[in-house]
Amino acid sequence: MKPLHWLRQPTTLQGLSLIIAGLSGAVTGGIDANLASTLLIAAVPLLLPDNSTARTVASAAIPPVVEALEKNAAAGKEPHKPG
């Protein structure tokens, strides 16, 4: 019952929407890696309000993950031919 209560909180829904936006933007290349990292880091306090250790770990792990997602998205695109 507690996870369902957690999912119904407005801050949880806002945090999940920031995560979806940041990850989809990084994967598709629709937004810059810095902006995607900012969105994901902003979501951490919304999802983990009472656990400062988990916040620190999540905030440190986000930039390398976004960078890897962005590189993966760029690797899947065809190079543009001039002319």
PDB file of C-alpha atoms in Angstrom:
ATOM      1  CA  MET A   1       0.000   0.000   0.000  1.00  0.00           C
ATOM      2  CA  LYS A   2       2.877   2.390   0.677  1.00  0.00           C
ATOM      3  CA  PRO A   3       4.222   2.368  -2.946  1.00  0.00           C
ATOM      4  CA  LEU A   4       0.748   3.216  -4.226  1.00  0.00           C
ATOM      5  CA  HIS A   5       0.545   6.129  -1.785  1.00  0.00           C
ATOM      6  CA  TRP A   6       3.994   7.301  -2.942  1.00  0.00           C
ATOM      7  CA  LEU A   7       2.913   7.172  -6.612  1.00  0.00           C
ATOM      8  CA  ARG A   8      -0.146   9.299  -5.891  1.00  0.00           C
ATOM      9  CA  GLN A   9       1.903  12.189  -4.517  1.00  0.00           C
ATOM     10  CA  PRO A  10       2.095  15.238  -6.824  1.00  0.00           C
ATOM     11  CA  THR A  11       5.843  15.572  -6.293  1.00  0.00           C
ATOM     12  CA  THR A  12       6.388  11.961  -7.357  1.00  0.00           C
ATOM     13  CA  LEU A  13       4.402  12.524 -10.537  1.00  0.00           C
ATOM     14  CA  GLN A  14       6.373  15.694 -11.277  1.00  0.00           C
ATOM     15  CA  GLY A  15       9.654  13.882 -10.657  1.00  0.00           C
ATOM     16  CA  LEU A  16       8.663  11.010 -12.936  1.00  0.00           C
ATOM     17  CA  SER A  17       7.687  13.446 -15.694  1.00  0.00           C
ATOM     18  CA  LEU A  18      11.091  15.170 -15.409  1.00  0.00           C
ATOM     19  CA  ILE A  19      12.802  11.778 -15.656  1.00  0.00           C
ATOM     20  CA  ILE A  20      10.796  10.808 -18.722  1.00  0.00           C
ATOM     21  CA  ALA A  21      11.543  14.161 -20.377  1.00  0.00           C
ATOM     22  CA  GLY A  22      15.262  14.026 -19.577  1.00  0.00           C
ATOM     23  CA  LEU A  23      15.758  10.437 -20.679  1.00  0.00           C
ATOM     24  CA  SER A  24      13.724  10.724 -23.863  1.00  0.00           C
ATOM     25  CA  GLY A  25      15.487  13.953 -24.787  1.00  0.00           C
ATOM     26  CA  ALA A  26      18.909  12.393 -24.225  1.00  0.00           C
ATOM     27  CA  VAL A  27      18.080   9.208 -26.128  1.00  0.00           C
ATOM     28  CA  THR A  28      16.585  10.966 -29.141  1.00  0.00           C
ATOM     29  CA  GLY A  29      19.081  13.822 -29.146  1.00  0.00           C
ATOM     30  CA  GLY A  30      16.211  16.287 -28.860  1.00  0.00           C
ATOM     31  CA  ILE A  31      17.829  18.205 -26.020  1.00  0.00           C
ATOM     32  CA  ASP A  32      21.398  18.924 -24.994  1.00  0.00           C
ATOM     33  CA  ALA A  33      23.113  16.603 -22.496  1.00  0.00           C
ATOM     34  CA  ASN A  34      23.477  19.463 -19.998  1.00  0.00           C
ATOM     35  CA  LEU A  35      19.736  20.172 -20.089  1.00  0.00           C
ATOM     36  CA  ALA A  36      18.905  16.473 -19.791  1.00  0.00           C
ATOM     37  CA  SER A  37      21.221  16.185 -16.781  1.00  0.00           C
ATOM     38  CA  THR A  38      19.612  19.232 -15.204  1.00  0.00           C
ATOM     39  CA  LEU A  39      16.132  17.765 -15.620  1.00  0.00           C
ATOM     40  CA  LEU A  40      17.199  14.454 -14.095  1.00  0.00           C
ATOM     41  CA  ILE A  41      19.049  16.057 -11.197  1.00  0.00           C
ATOM     42  CA  ALA A  42      16.008  18.257 -10.502  1.00  0.00           C
ATOM     43  CA  ALA A  43      13.869  15.119 -10.287  1.00  0.00           C
ATOM     44  CA  VAL A  44      15.981  13.491  -7.567  1.00  0.00           C
ATOM     45  CA  PRO A  45      14.717  15.555  -4.582  1.00  0.00           C
ATOM     46  CA  LEU A  46      11.149  15.108  -5.780  1.00  0.00           C
ATOM     47  CA  LEU A  47      11.491  11.328  -5.787  1.00  0.00           C
ATOM     48  CA  LEU A  48      13.761  10.898  -2.761  1.00  0.00           C
ATOM     49  CA  PRO A  49      12.750  13.639  -0.311  1.00  0.00           C
ATOM     50  CA  ASP A  50      14.001  12.018   2.910  1.00  0.00           C
ATOM     51  CA  ASN A  51      17.186  10.241   1.881  1.00  0.00           C
ATOM     52  CA  SER A  52      20.194  12.517   1.430  1.00  0.00           C
ATOM     53  CA  THR A  53      22.606   9.620   0.795  1.00  0.00           C
ATOM     54  CA  ALA A  54      20.506   8.302  -2.082  1.00  0.00           C
ATOM     55  CA  ARG A  55      20.227  11.836  -3.450  1.00  0.00           C
ATOM     56  CA  THR A  56      23.996  12.230  -3.470  1.00  0.00           C
ATOM     57  CA  VAL A  57      24.545   8.891  -5.199  1.00  0.00           C
ATOM     58  CA  ALA A  58      21.831   9.552  -7.791  1.00  0.00           C
ATOM     59  CA  SER A  59      23.068  13.069  -8.525  1.00  0.00           C
ATOM     60  CA  ALA A  60      26.613  11.800  -9.054  1.00  0.00           C
ATOM     61  CA  ALA A  61      25.470   8.991 -11.369  1.00  0.00           C
ATOM     62  CA  ILE A  62      23.255  11.092 -13.642  1.00  0.00           C
ATOM     63  CA  PRO A  63      25.797  13.023 -15.815  1.00  0.00           C
ATOM     64  CA  PRO A  64      27.729   9.913 -16.962  1.00  0.00           C
ATOM     65  CA  VAL A  65      24.473   8.105 -17.745  1.00  0.00           C
ATOM     66  CA  VAL A  66      23.154  11.009 -19.811  1.00  0.00           C
ATOM     67  CA  GLU A  67      26.466  11.279 -21.644  1.00  0.00           C
ATOM     68  CA  ALA A  68      26.344   7.571 -22.500  1.00  0.00           C
ATOM     69  CA  LEU A  69      22.741   7.859 -23.699  1.00  0.00           C
ATOM     70  CA  GLU A  70      23.618  10.825 -25.882  1.00  0.00           C
ATOM     71  CA  LYS A  71      26.614   9.020 -27.413  1.00  0.00           C
ATOM     72  CA  ASN A  72      24.428   5.982 -28.087  1.00  0.00           C
ATOM     73  CA  ALA A  73      21.834   8.177 -29.809  1.00  0.00           C
ATOM     74  CA  ALA A  74      24.491   9.865 -31.927  1.00  0.00           C
ATOM     75  CA  ALA A  75      25.990   6.508 -32.932  1.00  0.00           C
ATOM     76  CA  GLY A  76      22.655   5.329 -34.334  1.00  0.00           C
ATOM     77  CA  LYS A  77      22.235   8.283 -36.700  1.00  0.00           C
ATOM     78  CA  GLU A  78      23.425   8.182 -40.286  1.00  0.00           C
ATOM     79  CA  PRO A  79      26.080  10.731 -41.170  1.00  0.00           C
ATOM     80  CA  HIS A  80      24.905  13.541 -43.414  1.00  0.00           C
ATOM     81  CA  LYS A  81      26.427  13.622 -46.859  1.00  0.00           C
ATOM     82  CA  PRO A  82      27.369  17.044 -48.217  1.00  0.00           C
ATOM     83  CA  GLY A  83      25.667  18.271 -51.374  1.00  0.00           C
TER      84      GLY A  83
END
